[in-house]
XYZ file of C-alpha atoms in Angstrom:
728
model
C 106.179 65.876 97.812
C 106.378 65.965 101.595
C 109.464 68.134 101.437
C 107.545 70.976 99.770
C 106.263 72.758 102.914
C 109.633 72.392 104.627
C 111.391 73.838 101.614
C 108.973 76.752 101.639
C 109.568 77.355 105.326
C 113.306 77.182 104.753
C 113.111 79.761 101.964
C 110.950 82.039 104.081
C 113.352 81.717 106.987
C 116.330 82.521 104.762
C 114.505 85.548 103.372
C 113.700 86.723 106.890
C 117.365 86.413 107.902
C 118.514 88.413 104.877
C 115.848 91.038 105.542
C 116.923 91.308 109.183
C 120.544 91.773 108.144
C 119.485 94.484 105.694
C 118.191 96.688 108.534
C 120.079 99.434 110.410
C 121.543 98.428 113.769
C 120.520 99.925 117.130
C 122.498 103.111 116.349
C 120.878 103.450 112.930
C 124.141 102.391 111.233
C 124.320 100.248 108.108
C 127.777 98.735 107.475
C 128.213 96.519 104.401
C 131.299 94.589 103.369
C 130.602 94.364 99.638
C 131.623 91.103 98.032
C 131.938 89.213 101.321
C 131.045 85.565 100.704
C 128.541 83.603 102.749
C 125.930 84.974 105.106
C 128.111 85.654 108.135
C 129.494 89.101 108.914
C 132.104 90.167 111.432
C 133.007 92.876 113.952
C 135.641 95.443 112.957
C 138.728 95.331 115.162
C 139.177 99.110 115.050
C 135.632 100.448 115.407
C 133.913 97.403 116.982
C 131.096 97.953 114.481
C 129.359 94.948 112.918
C 129.696 94.522 109.152
C 127.329 92.355 107.127
C 127.339 90.872 103.658
C 125.560 92.709 100.879
C 123.176 89.847 100.044
C 120.147 91.692 101.451
C 120.909 94.970 99.697
C 121.485 94.067 96.035
C 120.642 91.154 93.734
C 123.247 91.635 91.001
C 126.994 91.291 90.657
C 129.603 88.729 91.717
C 131.974 88.441 94.685
C 135.747 88.783 94.341
C 138.883 89.007 96.495
C 141.666 91.461 95.730
C 145.037 90.009 94.807
C 146.907 88.416 97.716
C 149.811 90.825 97.369
C 147.573 93.723 98.449
C 146.127 92.035 101.542
C 148.448 93.698 104.032
C 147.975 95.049 107.550
C 147.911 98.541 106.031
C 144.651 97.756 104.257
C 141.389 97.609 106.184
C 139.608 94.259 106.077
C 136.575 95.745 104.282
C 138.831 96.373 101.275
C 139.870 92.728 100.921
C 136.720 91.938 98.928
C 134.790 93.615 96.138
C 131.510 93.166 94.318
C 131.869 93.509 90.568
C 129.116 94.099 88.032
C 130.602 92.554 84.912
C 127.869 91.167 82.672
C 125.044 92.727 84.720
C 121.652 93.016 83.004
C 121.750 96.818 82.959
C 124.377 99.496 83.089
C 123.072 100.714 86.468
C 123.338 98.576 89.606
C 122.073 99.883 92.931
C 122.309 99.126 96.624
C 119.037 99.848 98.445
C 119.346 100.993 102.068
C 115.967 100.729 103.787
C 114.206 101.555 107.049
C 115.401 105.151 107.071
C 113.582 108.237 108.345
C 112.197 110.404 105.565
C 113.587 113.940 105.662
C 116.589 113.061 107.863
C 120.213 113.745 107.003
C 122.553 110.840 106.436
C 126.236 110.369 105.823
C 126.874 107.881 103.001
C 130.380 106.533 102.541
C 131.572 104.196 99.784
C 135.040 102.630 99.688
C 136.809 101.267 96.615
C 140.044 99.314 96.244
C 140.742 97.882 92.819
C 143.676 95.700 93.921
C 143.560 93.916 90.531
C 140.627 91.840 91.827
C 139.776 90.699 88.268
C 143.359 89.839 87.294
C 143.067 92.080 84.232
C 145.078 95.056 85.503
C 142.495 97.375 83.929
C 141.313 99.988 86.443
C 137.880 101.287 85.385
C 136.133 104.643 85.184
C 132.458 104.791 86.211
C 129.817 107.052 87.753
C 128.245 107.149 91.189
C 124.654 108.224 91.798
C 122.695 108.789 94.983
C 119.167 107.925 93.987
C 118.475 109.671 90.683
C 121.110 112.377 91.211
C 124.656 112.224 89.849
C 127.273 112.259 92.609
C 130.788 111.690 91.266
C 132.871 110.089 88.518
C 135.474 107.654 89.841
C 138.660 107.472 87.735
C 140.811 104.585 88.930
C 143.152 104.946 85.987
C 144.243 108.322 87.278
C 144.407 107.030 90.851
C 146.512 104.024 89.886
C 148.837 106.061 87.695
C 149.738 108.591 90.389
C 149.179 106.687 93.642
C 149.435 102.974 92.818
C 147.083 100.069 92.250
C 146.815 99.469 96.000
C 145.387 102.915 96.714
C 141.991 103.053 98.441
C 139.450 105.633 97.278
C 136.823 106.817 99.759
C 133.824 108.892 98.683
C 131.516 110.397 101.278
C 128.386 112.497 100.952
C 125.893 114.156 103.287
C 122.359 114.243 101.922
C 118.754 114.718 102.968
C 116.878 111.491 102.190
C 113.369 112.271 100.865
C 111.977 108.741 101.345
C 112.337 105.901 103.833
C 115.079 104.402 101.687
C 118.035 105.565 99.618
C 119.803 103.939 96.702
C 123.504 104.155 95.881
C 124.065 103.292 92.232
C 127.141 102.400 90.195
C 126.739 103.235 86.510
C 128.756 101.681 83.723
C 129.764 104.405 81.244
C 131.539 102.022 78.895
C 135.001 102.492 80.363
C 135.479 99.423 82.522
C 133.471 97.373 85.001
C 132.120 99.136 88.124
C 132.983 97.600 91.511
C 132.708 98.515 95.203
C 134.448 97.368 98.400
C 132.218 98.678 101.203
C 129.187 100.869 101.774
C 128.265 102.613 105.031
C 125.370 104.779 106.156
C 125.310 106.910 109.326
C 122.408 109.052 110.584
C 123.146 112.674 111.480
C 121.313 115.247 113.541
C 118.809 117.169 111.414
C 120.362 120.484 112.480
C 123.871 119.417 111.496
C 125.411 120.671 108.261
C 122.726 123.206 107.334
C 124.280 123.507 103.872
C 122.897 120.043 103.042
C 119.296 120.502 101.907
C 116.704 118.686 99.815
C 118.091 120.558 96.802
C 121.803 120.209 97.520
C 124.119 117.494 98.782
C 127.651 117.790 100.170
C 130.450 115.639 98.733
C 133.467 115.429 101.013
C 136.788 116.624 99.623
C 138.763 116.460 102.893
C 138.199 116.305 106.651
C 141.333 117.181 108.616
C 142.258 116.913 112.268
C 145.125 119.366 112.904
C 147.789 118.719 115.533
C 147.832 115.018 116.519
C 151.321 113.596 116.946
C 150.361 110.194 115.485
C 149.035 109.026 112.132
C 145.915 107.534 113.678
C 142.579 108.594 112.282
C 139.660 109.561 114.523
C 136.301 107.858 113.924
C 133.757 105.809 115.898
C 133.488 105.506 118.872
C 135.301 108.839 119.442
C 133.067 110.377 116.792
C 129.509 109.135 117.484
C 128.620 109.780 113.818
C 131.614 107.734 112.599
C 133.097 110.497 110.489
C 136.702 109.868 109.482
C 139.100 112.643 110.592
C 142.495 112.357 108.920
C 145.527 113.665 110.854
C 147.276 116.799 109.508
C 150.552 118.042 110.922
C 153.577 119.712 109.325
C 156.190 120.030 112.065
C 158.549 122.134 109.946
C 156.132 125.047 109.789
C 153.609 124.396 112.582
C 153.686 123.598 116.243
C 151.005 121.639 118.038
C 148.744 122.609 120.920
C 147.079 119.844 122.908
C 144.990 119.353 126.020
C 143.649 116.371 127.899
C 140.631 118.266 129.168
C 137.239 117.725 127.542
C 136.279 120.297 124.922
C 132.557 120.949 124.774
C 130.284 122.063 121.959
C 128.117 125.165 122.146
C 124.359 124.873 122.656
C 123.736 126.025 119.096
C 126.343 123.661 117.689
C 125.793 122.750 114.034
C 128.436 120.097 113.461
C 128.995 117.956 116.566
C 132.781 117.789 116.310
C 134.094 115.211 118.825
C 136.200 116.357 121.760
C 139.097 114.159 120.611
C 139.428 116.256 117.461
C 139.093 119.613 119.228
C 141.737 118.649 121.831
C 144.503 119.222 119.294
C 145.435 122.221 117.138
C 148.358 123.750 115.252
C 149.754 127.269 115.107
C 152.597 128.661 112.979
C 156.151 128.644 114.313
C 156.395 132.222 113.115
C 153.658 134.218 114.831
C 153.334 136.450 111.782
C 152.514 133.548 109.515
C 149.251 131.706 109.003
C 147.787 128.256 109.223
C 146.852 127.511 105.662
C 144.713 125.112 103.734
C 144.570 124.642 99.962
C 142.650 122.440 97.533
C 142.280 122.051 93.808
C 138.847 122.428 92.257
C 138.052 119.457 90.025
C 136.108 119.993 86.815
C 132.836 118.083 86.689
C 131.794 117.714 83.029
C 128.492 116.111 84.088
C 127.245 119.561 85.070
C 126.651 121.317 81.762
C 125.793 124.647 83.358
C 128.419 124.533 86.099
C 131.572 122.693 84.942
C 133.388 123.463 88.196
C 131.711 122.748 91.530
C 131.013 125.147 94.333
C 132.690 124.577 97.709
C 131.607 124.744 101.333
C 134.348 125.309 103.940
C 133.867 124.615 107.650
C 136.613 125.613 110.107
C 136.601 124.394 113.717
C 138.253 126.256 116.609
C 138.644 125.813 120.368
C 141.008 127.745 122.628
C 143.184 125.169 124.417
C 145.412 127.479 126.468
C 144.737 129.731 129.396
C 145.898 133.080 128.042
C 147.984 135.582 130.006
C 146.117 138.594 131.347
C 147.159 141.045 128.638
C 147.400 138.589 125.775
C 144.897 138.748 122.893
C 144.106 135.917 120.509
C 141.893 137.176 117.695
C 141.516 135.373 114.387
C 140.488 136.189 110.845
C 140.222 134.162 107.665
C 141.427 135.000 104.164
C 140.271 133.193 101.033
C 142.594 133.825 98.113
C 144.013 136.799 100.101
C 140.568 138.333 100.527
C 139.040 138.695 104.024
C 136.298 136.202 104.707
C 134.970 138.263 107.656
C 134.895 141.998 108.177
C 136.038 141.693 111.802
C 138.066 139.204 113.807
C 136.671 136.650 116.265
C 137.894 135.013 119.480
C 136.962 131.362 120.260
C 136.116 130.437 123.855
C 138.328 128.420 126.159
C 137.594 124.674 125.879
C 134.464 125.374 123.812
C 134.224 124.536 120.159
C 133.190 127.186 117.669
C 133.119 127.278 113.899
C 133.293 129.447 110.808
C 131.636 128.466 107.554
C 130.051 129.743 104.361
C 126.478 129.011 103.299
C 126.790 130.149 99.672
C 129.294 127.914 97.852
C 132.567 129.427 96.690
C 132.724 129.100 92.901
C 135.116 129.816 90.091
C 134.353 129.537 86.404
C 137.610 127.738 85.678
C 139.884 125.239 87.339
C 141.311 126.915 90.363
C 143.540 126.213 93.369
C 141.878 127.700 96.423
C 144.090 129.068 99.214
C 142.626 129.629 102.681
C 144.650 131.267 105.500
C 143.806 131.572 109.190
C 145.650 134.691 110.353
C 145.941 136.826 113.454
C 143.924 140.024 113.328
C 145.580 143.407 113.708
C 144.499 143.464 117.385
C 146.049 140.084 118.257
C 149.177 139.568 120.313
C 149.215 135.774 119.921
C 149.558 133.674 116.749
C 146.531 132.086 115.046
C 145.577 128.423 115.329
C 143.240 125.870 113.756
C 141.809 122.663 115.253
C 140.028 121.046 112.306
C 138.598 121.728 108.852
C 136.134 120.195 106.413
C 135.959 120.918 102.681
C 132.918 119.874 100.645
C 131.879 120.316 97.045
C 128.167 120.664 96.434
C 126.061 118.677 93.978
C 122.402 119.220 93.048
C 119.763 116.796 94.294
C 116.804 118.404 92.542
C 115.991 115.514 90.209
C 112.724 113.953 91.286
C 112.346 110.205 91.300
C 109.311 108.204 90.240
C 106.151 108.575 92.316
C 106.769 106.693 95.575
C 103.559 104.619 95.327
C 104.497 103.546 91.818
C 107.997 102.625 93.031
C 106.612 100.514 95.883
C 104.165 98.742 93.577
C 106.601 97.956 90.751
C 109.273 96.881 93.264
C 106.817 94.423 94.837
C 106.019 93.111 91.343
C 109.740 92.718 90.618
C 110.276 90.733 93.822
C 107.180 88.540 93.357
C 108.018 87.470 89.805
C 111.838 87.660 90.088
C 112.163 89.972 87.110
C 115.781 89.743 85.938
C 115.899 92.542 83.400
C 117.549 95.926 84.016
C 115.132 96.651 86.863
C 117.614 98.411 89.149
C 117.424 101.876 90.653
C 114.558 104.233 89.950
C 112.056 102.902 87.370
C 111.798 106.110 85.307
C 114.730 108.410 86.181
C 117.101 109.229 84.582
C 115.236 108.660 81.328
C 118.333 107.128 79.736
C 118.289 104.410 82.404
C 114.532 103.795 82.671
C 113.502 100.168 83.174
C 112.868 98.024 80.122
C 109.218 97.219 79.301
C 107.990 100.280 81.195
C 106.762 103.586 79.830
C 106.712 106.666 82.048
C 105.154 110.099 81.830
C 107.332 113.148 82.416
C 105.763 116.528 83.067
C 107.221 120.028 83.176
C 105.490 121.026 86.398
C 108.204 119.500 88.624
C 106.000 116.586 89.645
C 107.204 113.022 90.029
C 107.181 110.825 86.888
C 104.467 108.151 86.738
C 104.467 104.647 85.274
C 101.908 104.579 82.446
C 102.637 101.277 80.696
C 103.814 97.827 81.823
C 104.546 95.157 79.207
C 105.485 91.824 80.788
C 104.249 89.668 77.933
C 106.115 86.359 77.566
C 108.219 87.050 80.672
C 107.777 83.676 82.359
C 105.583 85.044 85.150
C 104.260 82.383 87.536
C 101.624 82.453 90.270
C 98.580 84.641 90.630
C 98.146 88.226 89.440
C 99.818 90.472 92.007
C 97.546 92.936 93.789
C 100.359 95.479 93.345
C 99.329 95.977 89.711
C 96.187 97.670 91.025
C 98.369 100.256 92.807
C 99.798 101.624 89.559
C 97.143 104.314 89.385
C 98.503 106.064 86.281
C 98.908 102.948 84.120
C 96.973 102.943 80.838
C 98.388 99.773 79.262
C 98.982 96.493 81.096
C 100.121 93.448 79.127
C 100.536 90.182 81.063
C 99.846 87.883 78.124
C 101.539 84.564 77.362
C 102.740 83.749 80.870
C 101.813 81.089 83.420
C 99.492 83.144 85.599
C 96.854 81.225 87.533
C 93.912 82.029 89.786
C 91.241 84.646 89.328
C 91.399 88.146 87.886
C 91.517 90.753 90.699
C 88.456 92.989 90.603
C 90.722 95.805 91.865
C 92.087 96.164 88.319
C 88.763 97.711 87.347
C 89.549 100.578 89.734
C 92.568 101.724 87.717
C 91.161 105.020 86.412
C 93.423 105.371 83.374
C 93.567 101.733 82.247
C 92.385 101.352 78.635
C 93.987 98.059 77.572
C 94.371 94.932 79.712
C 95.837 91.876 77.992
C 95.586 88.637 80.005
C 95.455 86.228 77.088
C 97.523 83.077 76.957
C 97.593 82.241 80.687
C 95.900 79.696 82.955
C 93.426 81.986 84.679
C 90.164 80.653 86.055
C 86.903 81.862 87.513
C 84.826 84.640 86.037
C 85.690 88.065 84.723
C 84.902 90.513 87.545
C 81.762 92.578 87.181
C 83.761 95.789 87.460
C 85.777 94.912 84.354
C 82.632 93.848 82.471
C 81.063 97.183 83.272
C 84.133 99.019 81.967
C 83.954 96.936 78.785
C 80.263 97.762 78.234
C 80.981 101.441 78.814
C 83.693 101.309 76.179
C 86.452 102.527 78.522
C 88.416 99.261 78.553
C 89.660 96.778 75.987
C 90.097 93.410 77.699
C 91.881 90.534 76.001
C 91.477 87.189 77.761
C 91.632 84.483 75.089
C 93.383 81.151 75.629
C 92.395 80.866 79.299
C 90.344 77.675 79.081
C 89.001 77.848 82.641
C 88.008 81.520 82.490
C 84.306 82.414 82.188
C 83.375 85.496 80.222
C 80.280 86.622 82.135
C 80.003 88.444 85.435
C 78.826 85.590 87.648
C 80.893 82.944 89.380
C 81.552 79.815 87.353
C 82.907 76.361 87.763
C 86.410 75.635 86.487
C 87.242 72.396 84.732
C 90.033 70.920 86.791
C 90.918 67.602 88.315
C 90.130 68.929 91.769
C 86.388 69.528 91.390
C 84.480 69.370 94.627
C 83.216 65.845 95.293
C 79.886 67.302 96.399
C 79.200 68.343 92.811
C 79.632 64.762 91.661
C 77.363 63.423 94.392
C 74.581 65.807 93.369
C 75.059 65.636 89.584
C 74.921 61.844 89.069
C 71.515 61.257 90.725
C 70.144 64.380 89.050
C 71.197 63.172 85.606
C 69.601 59.765 86.163
C 66.361 61.354 87.327
C 66.151 63.696 84.345
C 66.887 60.879 81.886
C 63.961 58.911 83.338
C 61.685 61.988 83.020
C 62.767 62.587 79.419
C 62.167 58.978 78.403
C 58.697 59.135 79.958
C 57.877 62.404 78.175
C 59.092 61.092 74.833
C 57.070 57.897 75.252
C 53.899 59.880 75.988
C 54.526 62.111 72.976
C 55.052 59.107 70.743
C 51.783 57.511 71.854
C 49.855 60.788 71.322
C 51.242 61.241 67.818
C 50.382 57.678 66.958
C 46.824 58.232 68.194
C 46.401 61.412 66.159
C 47.588 59.690 63.028
C 48.767 62.052 60.330
C 47.996 65.240 62.259
C 50.492 68.063 61.452
C 52.805 68.697 64.387
C 54.062 72.083 63.233
C 52.768 75.304 64.771
C 52.177 78.329 62.595
C 52.584 81.712 64.281
C 49.218 83.407 64.758
C 50.283 86.770 63.432
C 51.878 85.702 60.134
C 51.947 83.219 57.324
C 55.082 81.226 56.703
C 56.593 82.010 53.317
C 58.455 79.589 51.114
C 60.672 82.026 49.222
C 63.844 81.127 51.184
C 66.137 78.453 49.906
C 65.654 74.921 51.120
C 68.895 75.015 53.087
C 67.984 78.179 54.998
C 64.443 76.920 55.553
C 65.770 73.763 57.105
C 68.084 75.711 59.389
C 65.390 78.038 60.650
C 62.637 75.469 60.788
C 63.066 74.603 64.410
C 62.989 78.295 65.350
C 59.537 78.618 63.803
C 58.267 75.712 65.826
C 59.284 77.165 69.163
C 56.189 79.251 69.871
C 53.136 80.806 68.345
C 54.662 84.237 67.673
C 57.351 85.529 65.385
C 58.827 88.934 66.255
C 60.421 91.499 63.960
C 63.670 93.237 64.923
C 61.755 96.532 65.311
C 59.407 94.833 67.775
C 62.381 93.592 69.770
C 63.796 97.128 69.913
C 60.484 98.315 71.355
C 60.186 95.396 73.777
C 63.734 95.932 75.162
C 63.592 99.761 75.056
C 66.313 99.755 72.399
C 68.250 96.968 74.203
C 68.881 99.155 77.210
C 69.289 96.654 80.102
C 71.701 93.724 79.780
C 70.848 90.673 81.886
C 73.918 88.673 80.952
C 75.997 87.255 78.155
C 75.928 83.807 76.582
C 78.032 82.044 73.995
C 76.324 83.782 71.046
C 75.479 87.210 72.360
C 73.904 89.320 75.072
C 70.551 88.722 76.839
C 68.336 91.774 77.358
C 65.416 92.553 79.667
C 62.086 93.380 77.988
C 58.307 93.743 78.381
C 55.526 92.637 75.998
C 52.527 94.807 75.179
C 50.540 93.260 78.036
C 53.332 93.972 80.550
C 54.722 90.422 80.621
C 58.438 90.521 81.458
C 60.598 88.538 79.041
C 64.250 87.833 78.320
C 65.531 88.375 74.768
C 68.677 86.646 73.589
C 70.056 88.366 70.480
C 72.664 86.643 68.341
C 75.743 88.870 68.036
C 76.886 89.945 64.561
C 80.468 89.366 65.681
C 79.763 85.697 66.388
C 81.422 83.392 63.875
C 78.941 80.594 64.685
C 76.458 79.389 62.113
C 72.742 78.797 62.473
C 73.145 75.072 63.104
C 75.668 75.761 65.800
C 73.316 78.322 67.261
C 70.566 75.748 67.487
C 72.974 73.232 68.951
C 73.798 75.789 71.654
C 70.086 76.157 72.327
C 69.760 72.440 72.853
C 72.831 72.345 75.041
C 71.542 75.139 77.261
C 68.292 73.322 77.906
C 70.133 70.149 78.789
C 72.391 72.182 81.035
C 69.275 73.622 82.668
C 67.869 70.184 83.353
C 71.024 68.297 84.224
C 73.285 70.592 86.211
C 71.494 73.807 86.995
C 73.344 76.208 84.683
C 74.371 79.545 86.156
C 72.556 81.153 83.234
C 69.272 79.471 84.234
C 67.180 82.626 84.041
C 68.607 83.277 80.552
C 68.107 79.767 79.082
C 66.088 78.898 75.983
C 66.187 75.640 74.009
C 64.709 73.143 71.601
C 65.616 69.517 71.433
C 64.554 68.452 67.938
C 62.332 69.916 65.274
C 59.739 67.211 65.790
C 59.583 67.839 69.531
C 59.552 71.686 69.445
C 55.775 71.931 69.703
C 55.742 69.565 72.650
C 58.423 71.579 74.466
C 56.527 74.842 73.985
C 53.487 73.276 75.539
C 55.263 71.723 78.477
C 55.232 73.838 81.616
C 57.475 72.455 84.285
C 59.025 74.051 87.346
C 62.515 73.288 85.967
C 61.857 74.371 82.355
C 61.743 77.849 80.861
C 58.714 78.555 78.669
C 59.398 79.798 75.137
C 57.512 82.923 74.029
C 58.677 83.294 70.434
C 61.559 84.015 68.113
C 62.927 86.523 65.599
C 64.238 85.764 62.108
C 64.466 89.189 60.509
C 67.156 89.350 57.828
C 70.524 89.129 59.556
C 68.953 89.334 63.032
C 68.163 86.185 64.950
C 66.818 86.041 68.529
C 64.781 83.989 70.967
C 62.212 85.330 73.426
C 61.374 83.411 76.588
C 59.902 83.974 79.987
C 61.890 85.934 82.543
C 63.061 83.967 85.612
C 63.407 86.281 88.601
C 64.485 83.802 91.272
C 68.104 83.398 90.218
C 69.938 80.281 89.042
C 69.670 76.705 90.244
C 73.349 76.772 91.165
C 72.780 79.828 93.319
C 69.963 78.000 95.130
C 72.110 74.917 95.654
C 74.952 77.017 97.029
C 72.546 78.734 99.372
C 71.331 75.470 100.901
């Protein structure tokens, strides 16, 4: 038992450590080695960047190492491990990258090396999504067939993140188990890559650094954004140009190319030839309207030589032998410049694009090229679930450890929506909303999360048959669209909040709360029956019970002596405004007999309607029905308790409840004190109606009109005894 608090502190500390590791570093970078065991990361030998485990970013999948034969010095350490999603609850599994800046541009890079990590020699095919938008289909069968099982696939995208988080999802399409080796996120300048917008992302096809004499790539720290620039040099057709001097970017620079990349270039050995670049457009069957993607090309130039006085270097670009520009251009000396398209190049069929950098007709020197980037575009117009709904349902998932297919966006795409949720989808381009949550029999423990009250569009909320404890949050009554709330079959306690009771009376809410033994059904606070009752209650209750027992014995003794003195005098009281009939059966007469003895007046149901103004004002609710406020003809304020037709209790039980309420009034100060009416026995009814005591409610009369049955008693305006005790 003593270890409990320490265990809790340990769990909280572990959660805090994982949360801290799931944050961007001081540069805004997130670097994850997926599948790395333990909780300890490492520093990359090449980039000096810190990599962490993926424990704080995803809660599904299993860790694996690639086969030993592929762990060579040619393979980066991040590719030694992989996280696999075999047997995952859903077909979509997502990494969540948090603490981002909404509206900023980010580079997202995912690395994959199959390396026969599962020992099955079955490379998979699966889809990648960024948030709710399809990104790319990864075909490792094709990669393995043409490049080998040890080939590493790198996918990179530049996107505008609409929220303060982004999810990268791997989707099982039934063609093998998805896996991932590493995941990286890098913030970019908002002005960089203007082709990346909220409606369109850029998927990298190639990023080439022309002219270096080595096979080394350029990335961080030479590139502050940690882009990977692959070397490109063909010495049989090109010659290199290099400089050791710093190459600067223009003030209106849009791409931030590092000086290291711009310090090298290539030009053709034959001055009349070109520097060329080609790529093959890949069909994308996921896009029904656009089976082949559009492409964005960015060319980077910087003059690295001091030109002779009469020499002219003027460039032009041809795409599939067609001029890209109407006139030539001349880059500045040791200053980077660029050429790019804003409208994607498209072709309605598979096509090999050919781009040539050539010398213009005015040039006397051959053309050159420093670097190039080729991107395909993909739409990012799908809208995710309303952000407040996402935050609320995510908090609910974390609190109750929901282990169903609750990964990624709750509602989008519709084919991957979370189980037990229903969402609304509109045609006006607004975000989907969560309208129904069914967590019945889901093993939920603890109290009712306040996050349920943040699902403002929910109409149906079923939390039945769980192990929920504590009180019902009054905030649930503020859900404007909620029509059904099922809390039955839990261990809830306390009273039903007044806001929910009001919604019930108005007919706007159906509340189910059965099988919660410690839950009170009226709007006031109530005591729960538990082993941890306040000792003060016991100290007050025991003396009070003894005192009342003494008073009752005394009263009964006095009554007995008076009856004995009166001899055979009739103790029954006949109502002044009627004569008791004997047409009812003996059984019914016996049941209603004690009602007739309560007071000197019998009311009809029509009279009660008039007294209560057609039962307009409800004072409270008891075990057999509602209690209404009313006024007699002389202005006397009364309380009318009307037996509900829906009650399955009989007349005897009704009378037993009457007796119990009076005893509760006398013994423990019932919370329904101002609503209490009672009779102890038939023989003592007359005595009770004539007793006026500060702790007893006076009976006014009753109603026995066909199927209607009610009691009328004086109105108590000073509140309940319990309220007075609590106020002391």
